[in-house]
Amino acid sequence: MEPAAGFLSPRPCPRAAALPAPPAGPGPPRAAKPGPELEMLGGPPAPDPGRLITDPRSGRTYFKGRLLGKGGFARCYEATDTETGSSYAVKVVSQSRIAKPHQREKILNEIELHRNLQHRHIVRFSHHFEDADNIYIFLELCSRKSLAHIWKARHTLLEPEVRYYLRQILSGLKYLHHRGILHRDLKLGNFFITENMELKMGDFGLATRLEPPEHRKKTICGTPNYVAPEVLQRQGHGTEADVWSLGCVMYTLLCGNPPFETVDLKETYRCIKQVHYTLPASLSLPARQLLASILRASPQDRPSIDQILRHDFFTKGYTPDRLPASSCVTAPDLIPLNPAKILFVKVTKSLFGRKKNKSKNHPEVRDEVSCLVNGLTRTSICHQDAKPEVPAASGLAQVSLVETAPEDSSPHGTLASSGDGFEEGLTVATVVESVLCALRNCLAFMPSAEQNPAPLAQPEPLVWVSKWVDYSNKFGFGYQLSSRRVAVLFNNGTHMALSANRKIVYYNPTSTKHFSFSVDAVPRALQPQLSVLRYFASYMEQRLMKVCGLRWGTLRATTFQSLPRPLRGGDLPSVEEVEVPVPPLLLQWVKTDQALLMLFSDGTVQVNFYGDHTKLILSGWEPLLVTFVARNRSACTYLASHLRQLGCSPDLRQRLRYALRLLRDRCPA
């Protein structure tokens, strides 16, 4: 538990009645007597009497275990029934802390509201009692603590993870509002996680009954970073205040900090009242749209819970059925399914979902295994534990792509694509998620054809990787764009780029932090990385084939000489963050024995095939454009919708399928 509010307004109230008794009826089932083996050892060891909690009415005793959390009025411990072995989270409220009538009334109100709630995503209320020293409230134990602990370990979560948690929060919140209850303190520390990674909403210390508008509460309560503007302005608040807090929770999980957080509480309140916050460009367009719709000054302008659940962020984005326990401390590997799985759930499960009891000889499994590619080297921006390998030998085998059955065969009909508009600063998960959807939709119903349809006569100008150097065994991956901007994705997850005129340096310590400097003003701490960047630029300029238009040169580099060791972390001097649009940067690269795949922050995906130097570039997204550079280096751009309707040549079809398999198997979102 985190501290609840700390700024509840005291108010006069009548003297509270005695604490209500526990529900009538038999208590929890008692355990059987110890078996012979336990009796031979003298029975279980006697608990420390100082850590025993005894119900004065029933005589039942509980062993008080580890501290789980503490707040302004209470401490929460793990507790075990000494007879049954049942485990609980017990909230212990000292009688001395609730000596004033309004303080005791607060505890009575919490018990009265919580004891009657029964919902999958609300912490279960078990029972309560009191003695001369404390009040004890026994609740469902959530062994993996809370979202606050996950956030502290992870700082930011992937969008599919956020959808997973928000769906459960919204389910519990809808139940509360239907029961006429406002939570009024939605925050990360009040969302508890069970052993099987299920979310439970808890801590009803500030909850209250929903009143008609003319009688609504005007008390300022909640947690500063999550409180709604109408609460601060004492305008009376309803369910819309909980929706606002939910938006702050969503923002915090996606961006790493609350939207209105400042070093000064008064400044935080000012920002909340003026709804002054920023939406990072790294968020997907649906995420930014949903946050903007929730964080609105007027409560009437905010969406309802049902409207939130119908938003594109939920309906067109992948949500995992469950998360691994490892996601409490590290980003999980999530393999998204087609967003149209609601229509074709059985088909998509058989094609993309692998079950534990599925036979290894099943043809679908054999096909999936045959899709795996070997010789993988992978580096992601902000992927701190990436282990780069020594580059492969310069001799490369010709790419061998065998025509197979369609990767994703589905019932005849129309599959809805994700429709997510891509802009600068997307995450790896969002890019992969949407590319997979688009490619599956394109290939699922593509008819057979011997040649490509007519290309676009005047395609939009395309920025693509014209040269690249893999030196990940020591420093990182360097590349040059067709715009002549040169960049390096370093092994430590940072990214640095040099503008085409070589006068501006762009530095990205993470995919959401963007800085720029003139070349002469780069901080000393970044000079080693700048030296490596300049060497990469010089090498590609002098040693790799020059590029003209879309006639692309050889992209393979030979062995480097020893270079200065790049910067690998450490404190940086304070610099001014850039407000101008950030050039697209490489988020992740994946290299197999046949091809190189690159994912960019503007949503572009480029696949270079070594043996014949053909290339595949997916870009645009509204609509999706497919650019294919053939063996003779001629480039043609097609609308993905045309390819889906008219088909394409075997060469292009093979490469589209290869890109799909590579994204699915090696770039989990």
Short mmCIF file of N, CA, C and O in Angstrom, two decimals, residues 310-406:
data_model
loop_
_atom_site.label_atom_id
_atom_site.label_comp_id
_atom_site.label_asym_id
_atom_site.label_seq_id
_atom_site.Cartn_x
_atom_site.Cartn_y
_atom_site.Cartn_z
N ARG A 310 -14.18 0.78 -26.52
CA ARG A 310 -14.43 0.72 -27.97
C ARG A 310 -13.41 1.53 -28.76
O ARG A 310 -13.47 1.55 -29.99
N HIS A 311 -12.49 2.19 -28.09
CA HIS A 311 -11.50 3.02 -28.77
C HIS A 311 -10.53 2.14 -29.56
O HIS A 311 -10.28 0.98 -29.22
N ASP A 312 -9.96 2.72 -30.63
CA ASP A 312 -9.00 1.99 -31.47
C ASP A 312 -7.82 1.44 -30.67
O ASP A 312 -7.25 0.41 -31.04
N PHE A 313 -7.45 2.11 -29.59
CA PHE A 313 -6.32 1.63 -28.80
C PHE A 313 -6.57 0.21 -28.32
O PHE A 313 -5.64 -0.60 -28.23
N PHE A 314 -7.83 -0.12 -28.01
CA PHE A 314 -8.17 -1.46 -27.55
C PHE A 314 -8.62 -2.36 -28.70
O PHE A 314 -8.25 -3.53 -28.75
N THR A 315 -9.43 -1.84 -29.60
CA THR A 315 -10.02 -2.71 -30.63
C THR A 315 -9.06 -3.06 -31.75
O THR A 315 -9.22 -4.09 -32.40
N LYS A 316 -8.04 -2.22 -31.98
CA LYS A 316 -7.12 -2.48 -33.09
C LYS A 316 -5.70 -2.77 -32.61
O LYS A 316 -4.77 -2.77 -33.41
N GLY A 317 -5.55 -3.00 -31.33
CA GLY A 317 -4.24 -3.32 -30.78
C GLY A 317 -4.25 -4.69 -30.12
O GLY A 317 -5.26 -5.13 -29.57
N TYR A 318 -3.12 -5.37 -30.17
CA TYR A 318 -2.99 -6.70 -29.59
C TYR A 318 -3.00 -6.65 -28.07
O TYR A 318 -2.28 -5.86 -27.46
N THR A 319 -3.82 -7.48 -27.45
CA THR A 319 -3.85 -7.63 -26.00
C THR A 319 -3.56 -9.09 -25.66
O THR A 319 -4.31 -9.98 -26.07
N PRO A 320 -2.50 -9.39 -24.92
CA PRO A 320 -2.20 -10.78 -24.56
C PRO A 320 -3.26 -11.34 -23.62
O PRO A 320 -3.88 -10.60 -22.84
N ASP A 321 -3.46 -12.65 -23.70
CA ASP A 321 -4.42 -13.30 -22.80
C ASP A 321 -3.89 -13.33 -21.37
O ASP A 321 -4.66 -13.30 -20.42
N ARG A 322 -2.58 -13.41 -21.23
CA ARG A 322 -1.96 -13.38 -19.92
C ARG A 322 -0.51 -12.94 -20.09
O ARG A 322 0.03 -12.97 -21.19
N LEU A 323 0.11 -12.55 -18.99
CA LEU A 323 1.50 -12.12 -19.01
C LEU A 323 2.35 -13.07 -18.18
O LEU A 323 1.88 -13.61 -17.17
N PRO A 324 3.60 -13.27 -18.56
CA PRO A 324 4.48 -14.11 -17.75
C PRO A 324 4.88 -13.38 -16.47
O PRO A 324 4.92 -12.15 -16.43
N ALA A 325 5.21 -14.14 -15.44
CA ALA A 325 5.63 -13.53 -14.18
C ALA A 325 6.90 -12.70 -14.36
O ALA A 325 7.12 -11.72 -13.64
N SER A 326 7.72 -13.07 -15.33
CA SER A 326 8.97 -12.34 -15.57
C SER A 326 8.72 -10.89 -15.98
O SER A 326 9.60 -10.04 -15.86
N SER A 327 7.49 -10.59 -16.46
CA SER A 327 7.19 -9.23 -16.89
C SER A 327 7.14 -8.26 -15.71
O SER A 327 7.07 -7.06 -15.92
N CYS A 328 7.18 -8.77 -14.48
CA CYS A 328 7.24 -7.89 -13.32
C CYS A 328 8.56 -7.14 -13.26
O CYS A 328 8.65 -6.07 -12.66
N VAL A 329 9.60 -7.71 -13.87
CA VAL A 329 10.92 -7.08 -13.78
C VAL A 329 11.57 -6.81 -15.13
O VAL A 329 12.52 -6.05 -15.22
N THR A 330 11.06 -7.44 -16.20
CA THR A 330 11.67 -7.23 -17.51
C THR A 330 10.61 -7.30 -18.59
O THR A 330 9.55 -7.93 -18.41
N ALA A 331 10.86 -6.68 -19.71
CA ALA A 331 9.89 -6.66 -20.81
C ALA A 331 9.66 -8.07 -21.34
O ALA A 331 10.62 -8.79 -21.62
N PRO A 332 8.41 -8.48 -21.48
CA PRO A 332 8.13 -9.83 -21.97
C PRO A 332 8.25 -9.92 -23.48
O PRO A 332 8.20 -8.92 -24.19
N ASP A 333 8.42 -11.14 -23.98
CA ASP A 333 8.35 -11.40 -25.41
C ASP A 333 6.90 -11.70 -25.75
O ASP A 333 6.37 -12.74 -25.36
N LEU A 334 6.26 -10.79 -26.45
CA LEU A 334 4.86 -10.93 -26.79
C LEU A 334 4.72 -11.11 -28.29
O LEU A 334 5.25 -10.32 -29.06
N ILE A 335 4.03 -12.16 -28.71
CA ILE A 335 3.80 -12.42 -30.13
C ILE A 335 2.34 -12.11 -30.43
O ILE A 335 1.46 -12.88 -30.06
N PRO A 336 2.05 -10.96 -31.03
CA PRO A 336 0.65 -10.57 -31.23
C PRO A 336 -0.03 -11.39 -32.30
O PRO A 336 0.59 -11.83 -33.27
N LEU A 337 -1.33 -11.57 -32.14
CA LEU A 337 -2.16 -12.20 -33.16
C LEU A 337 -2.82 -11.13 -34.01
O LEU A 337 -2.77 -9.95 -33.70
N ASN A 338 -3.45 -11.57 -35.07
CA ASN A 338 -4.17 -10.66 -35.95
C ASN A 338 -5.24 -9.90 -35.17
O ASN A 338 -6.02 -10.51 -34.45
N PRO A 339 -5.30 -8.58 -35.28
CA PRO A 339 -6.35 -7.84 -34.56
C PRO A 339 -7.76 -8.25 -34.94
O PRO A 339 -8.70 -7.94 -34.22
N ALA A 340 -7.93 -8.95 -36.06
CA ALA A 340 -9.27 -9.41 -36.44
C ALA A 340 -9.58 -10.78 -35.85
O ALA A 340 -10.47 -11.47 -36.31
N LYS A 341 -8.84 -11.17 -34.79
CA LYS A 341 -9.02 -12.50 -34.23
C LYS A 341 -10.42 -12.69 -33.65
O LYS A 341 -10.85 -13.83 -33.47
N ILE A 342 -11.14 -11.62 -33.34
CA ILE A 342 -12.51 -11.77 -32.82
C ILE A 342 -13.38 -12.46 -33.87
O ILE A 342 -14.22 -13.27 -33.55
N LEU A 343 -13.13 -12.15 -35.14
CA LEU A 343 -13.92 -12.75 -36.22
C LEU A 343 -13.44 -14.15 -36.57
O LEU A 343 -14.20 -14.99 -36.99
N PHE A 344 -12.14 -14.39 -36.42
CA PHE A 344 -11.56 -15.66 -36.87
C PHE A 344 -10.71 -16.28 -35.76
O PHE A 344 -9.58 -16.68 -35.98
N VAL A 345 -11.26 -16.35 -34.56
CA VAL A 345 -10.44 -16.75 -33.42
C VAL A 345 -9.93 -18.18 -33.56
O VAL A 345 -8.78 -18.46 -33.24
N LYS A 346 -10.76 -19.08 -34.08
CA LYS A 346 -10.30 -20.45 -34.21
C LYS A 346 -9.18 -20.59 -35.23
O LYS A 346 -8.22 -21.33 -35.04
N VAL A 347 -9.34 -19.86 -36.34
CA VAL A 347 -8.31 -19.92 -37.38
C VAL A 347 -6.99 -19.36 -36.89
O VAL A 347 -5.94 -19.97 -37.04
N THR A 348 -7.03 -18.20 -36.26
CA THR A 348 -5.80 -17.57 -35.82
C THR A 348 -5.12 -18.36 -34.71
O THR A 348 -3.90 -18.41 -34.64
N LYS A 349 -5.92 -19.03 -33.87
CA LYS A 349 -5.30 -19.86 -32.84
C LYS A 349 -4.56 -21.03 -33.46
O LYS A 349 -3.46 -21.38 -33.05
N SER A 350 -5.16 -21.62 -34.48
CA SER A 350 -4.50 -22.77 -35.11
C SER A 350 -3.28 -22.36 -35.91
O SER A 350 -2.34 -23.12 -36.05
N LEU A 351 -3.30 -21.13 -36.45
CA LEU A 351 -2.18 -20.69 -37.27
C LEU A 351 -1.04 -20.11 -36.46
O LEU A 351 0.12 -20.36 -36.73
N PHE A 352 -1.38 -19.29 -35.46
CA PHE A 352 -0.36 -18.50 -34.79
C PHE A 352 -0.14 -18.89 -33.33
O PHE A 352 0.85 -18.50 -32.76
N GLY A 353 -1.08 -19.58 -32.72
CA GLY A 353 -0.95 -19.89 -31.30
C GLY A 353 -0.49 -21.31 -31.11
O GLY A 353 -1.11 -22.25 -31.60
N ARG A 354 0.59 -21.49 -30.37
CA ARG A 354 1.14 -22.82 -30.13
C ARG A 354 0.73 -23.30 -28.75
O ARG A 354 1.01 -22.65 -27.76
N LYS A 355 0.05 -24.45 -28.67
CA LYS A 355 -0.40 -24.98 -27.41
C LYS A 355 0.59 -26.03 -26.91
O LYS A 355 1.23 -26.73 -27.68
N LYS A 356 0.66 -26.16 -25.59
CA LYS A 356 1.66 -27.04 -25.00
C LYS A 356 1.42 -28.49 -25.37
O LYS A 356 2.36 -29.26 -25.52
N ASN A 357 0.14 -28.90 -25.50
CA ASN A 357 -0.15 -30.30 -25.74
C ASN A 357 -0.24 -30.62 -27.22
O ASN A 357 -0.66 -31.69 -27.60
N LYS A 358 0.17 -29.67 -28.07
CA LYS A 358 0.08 -29.92 -29.51
C LYS A 358 1.20 -30.84 -29.94
O LYS A 358 2.35 -30.69 -29.54
N SER A 359 0.88 -31.81 -30.76
CA SER A 359 1.89 -32.77 -31.21
C SER A 359 2.96 -32.09 -32.04
O SER A 359 2.70 -31.23 -32.86
N LYS A 360 4.21 -32.52 -31.86
CA LYS A 360 5.31 -31.95 -32.63
C LYS A 360 5.22 -32.33 -34.10
O LYS A 360 5.83 -31.69 -34.95
N ASN A 361 4.47 -33.40 -34.40
CA ASN A 361 4.34 -33.82 -35.79
C ASN A 361 3.18 -33.15 -36.50
O ASN A 361 2.92 -33.42 -37.65
N HIS A 362 2.47 -32.28 -35.80
CA HIS A 362 1.36 -31.57 -36.42
C HIS A 362 1.89 -30.71 -37.56
O HIS A 362 2.90 -30.04 -37.41
N PRO A 363 1.23 -30.73 -38.73
CA PRO A 363 1.75 -29.96 -39.87
C PRO A 363 1.90 -28.48 -39.59
O PRO A 363 2.81 -27.83 -40.10
N GLU A 364 1.00 -27.91 -38.77
CA GLU A 364 1.11 -26.48 -38.47
C GLU A 364 2.38 -26.19 -37.68
O GLU A 364 3.03 -25.17 -37.87
N VAL A 365 2.73 -27.13 -36.77
CA VAL A 365 3.94 -26.94 -35.99
C VAL A 365 5.16 -27.11 -36.87
O VAL A 365 6.12 -26.35 -36.78
N ARG A 366 5.12 -28.11 -37.76
CA ARG A 366 6.26 -28.31 -38.65
C ARG A 366 6.49 -27.08 -39.51
O ARG A 366 7.62 -26.66 -39.73
N ASP A 367 5.38 -26.49 -40.01
CA ASP A 367 5.52 -25.30 -40.84
C ASP A 367 6.11 -24.15 -40.04
O ASP A 367 6.95 -23.41 -40.53
N GLU A 368 5.67 -24.02 -38.76
CA GLU A 368 6.18 -22.93 -37.94
C GLU A 368 7.66 -23.12 -37.65
O GLU A 368 8.44 -22.17 -37.68
N VAL A 369 8.05 -24.37 -37.37
CA VAL A 369 9.47 -24.63 -37.10
C VAL A 369 10.30 -24.38 -38.34
O VAL A 369 11.41 -23.84 -38.29
N SER A 370 9.78 -24.76 -39.51
CA SER A 370 10.53 -24.57 -40.74
C SER A 370 10.73 -23.10 -41.07
O SER A 370 11.60 -22.75 -41.86
N CYS A 371 9.93 -22.24 -40.45
CA CYS A 371 10.05 -20.81 -40.71
C CYS A 371 11.18 -20.16 -39.93
O CYS A 371 11.55 -19.02 -40.19
N LEU A 372 11.69 -20.85 -38.91
CA LEU A 372 12.72 -20.24 -38.08
C LEU A 372 13.98 -20.02 -38.90
O LEU A 372 14.36 -20.84 -39.73
N VAL A 373 14.65 -18.91 -38.65
CA VAL A 373 15.88 -18.59 -39.36
C VAL A 373 17.04 -18.66 -38.40
O VAL A 373 16.89 -18.40 -37.21
N ASN A 374 18.22 -19.03 -38.93
CA ASN A 374 19.39 -19.23 -38.10
C ASN A 374 20.36 -18.07 -38.21
O ASN A 374 20.20 -17.18 -39.03
N GLY A 375 21.41 -18.11 -37.41
CA GLY A 375 22.46 -17.10 -37.47
C GLY A 375 21.99 -15.73 -37.04
O GLY A 375 22.34 -14.73 -37.65
N LEU A 376 21.22 -15.67 -35.97
CA LEU A 376 20.59 -14.40 -35.57
C LEU A 376 21.55 -13.51 -34.82
O LEU A 376 22.26 -13.92 -33.94
N THR A 377 21.56 -12.23 -35.19
CA THR A 377 22.16 -11.17 -34.38
C THR A 377 21.11 -10.10 -34.24
O THR A 377 20.51 -9.70 -35.23
N ARG A 378 20.89 -9.61 -33.01
CA ARG A 378 19.79 -8.66 -32.80
C ARG A 378 20.21 -7.60 -31.80
O ARG A 378 20.81 -7.90 -30.78
N THR A 379 19.90 -6.36 -32.12
CA THR A 379 20.12 -5.26 -31.18
C THR A 379 18.91 -4.35 -31.24
O THR A 379 18.42 -4.04 -32.31
N SER A 380 18.41 -3.92 -30.07
CA SER A 380 17.28 -3.01 -30.00
C SER A 380 17.69 -1.77 -29.25
O SER A 380 18.50 -1.85 -28.32
N ILE A 381 17.12 -0.64 -29.61
CA ILE A 381 17.37 0.56 -28.84
C ILE A 381 16.79 0.35 -27.45
O ILE A 381 15.70 -0.15 -27.29
N CYS A 382 17.58 0.71 -26.43
CA CYS A 382 17.23 0.53 -25.02
C CYS A 382 17.14 -0.94 -24.64
O CYS A 382 16.50 -1.28 -23.67
N HIS A 383 17.76 -1.82 -25.40
CA HIS A 383 17.80 -3.24 -25.05
C HIS A 383 19.15 -3.48 -24.40
O HIS A 383 20.13 -3.82 -25.05
N GLN A 384 19.22 -3.28 -23.08
CA GLN A 384 20.51 -3.22 -22.41
C GLN A 384 21.23 -4.56 -22.38
O GLN A 384 22.44 -4.61 -22.25
N ASP A 385 20.48 -5.68 -22.43
CA ASP A 385 21.15 -6.96 -22.30
C ASP A 385 21.45 -7.61 -23.64
O ASP A 385 21.70 -8.78 -23.73
N ALA A 386 21.43 -6.82 -24.72
CA ALA A 386 21.76 -7.37 -26.03
C ALA A 386 23.20 -7.85 -26.02
O ALA A 386 24.10 -7.19 -25.53
N LYS A 387 23.43 -9.02 -26.59
CA LYS A 387 24.77 -9.60 -26.65
C LYS A 387 25.18 -9.72 -28.12
O LYS A 387 24.88 -10.71 -28.77
N PRO A 388 25.84 -8.74 -28.68
CA PRO A 388 26.22 -8.78 -30.07
C PRO A 388 27.24 -9.87 -30.34
O PRO A 388 28.05 -10.20 -29.48
N GLU A 389 27.17 -10.42 -31.52
CA GLU A 389 28.10 -11.46 -31.92
C GLU A 389 29.09 -10.90 -32.92
O GLU A 389 28.89 -9.87 -33.53
N VAL A 390 30.17 -11.66 -33.12
CA VAL A 390 31.17 -11.27 -34.10
C VAL A 390 30.55 -11.40 -35.49
O VAL A 390 29.84 -12.36 -35.77
N PRO A 391 30.74 -10.43 -36.37
CA PRO A 391 30.14 -10.51 -37.70
C PRO A 391 30.54 -11.78 -38.42
O PRO A 391 31.65 -12.29 -38.26
N ALA A 392 29.63 -12.27 -39.25
CA ALA A 392 29.91 -13.48 -40.01
C ALA A 392 30.97 -13.19 -41.07
O ALA A 392 31.31 -12.05 -41.35
N ALA A 393 31.49 -14.27 -41.65
CA ALA A 393 32.51 -14.11 -42.68
C ALA A 393 31.93 -13.35 -43.86
O ALA A 393 30.73 -13.33 -44.09
N SER A 394 32.82 -12.70 -44.61
CA SER A 394 32.35 -11.83 -45.68
C SER A 394 31.71 -12.61 -46.82
O SER A 394 30.90 -12.08 -47.56
N GLY A 395 32.07 -13.89 -46.98
CA GLY A 395 31.46 -14.68 -48.05
C GLY A 395 30.04 -15.03 -47.70
O GLY A 395 29.77 -15.67 -46.70
N LEU A 396 29.06 -14.64 -48.53
CA LEU A 396 27.65 -14.87 -48.24
C LEU A 396 27.03 -15.77 -49.28
O LEU A 396 27.23 -15.58 -50.49
N ALA A 397 26.27 -16.74 -48.80
CA ALA A 397 25.59 -17.62 -49.73
C ALA A 397 24.45 -16.89 -50.41
O ALA A 397 23.90 -15.94 -49.88
N GLN A 398 24.08 -17.36 -51.61
CA GLN A 398 22.95 -16.76 -52.30
C GLN A 398 21.68 -17.03 -51.51
O GLN A 398 21.49 -18.07 -50.91
N VAL A 399 20.80 -16.04 -51.48
CA VAL A 399 19.55 -16.21 -50.75
C VAL A 399 18.71 -17.29 -51.42
O VAL A 399 18.63 -17.37 -52.65
N SER A 400 18.15 -18.17 -50.61
CA SER A 400 17.36 -19.26 -51.13
C SER A 400 15.98 -19.20 -50.50
O SER A 400 15.81 -19.47 -49.32
N LEU A 401 15.01 -18.83 -51.30
CA LEU A 401 13.64 -18.71 -50.81
C LEU A 401 12.76 -19.68 -51.58
O LEU A 401 12.63 -19.59 -52.79
N VAL A 402 12.20 -20.62 -50.87
CA VAL A 402 11.42 -21.67 -51.52
C VAL A 402 9.94 -21.31 -51.46
O VAL A 402 9.44 -20.92 -50.41
N GLU A 403 9.25 -21.44 -52.59
CA GLU A 403 7.81 -21.16 -52.63
C GLU A 403 7.09 -22.21 -51.81
O GLU A 403 7.28 -23.41 -51.98
N THR A 404 6.27 -21.77 -50.84
CA THR A 404 5.53 -22.69 -49.99
C THR A 404 4.07 -22.30 -50.00
O THR A 404 3.66 -21.35 -50.66
N ALA A 405 3.28 -23.03 -49.24
CA ALA A 405 1.86 -22.70 -49.11
C ALA A 405 1.73 -21.35 -48.45
O ALA A 405 2.63 -20.90 -47.75
N PRO A 406 0.62 -20.65 -48.65
CA PRO A 406 0.44 -19.33 -48.03
C PRO A 406 0.68 -19.40 -46.53
O PRO A 406 0.24 -20.32 -45.86
#
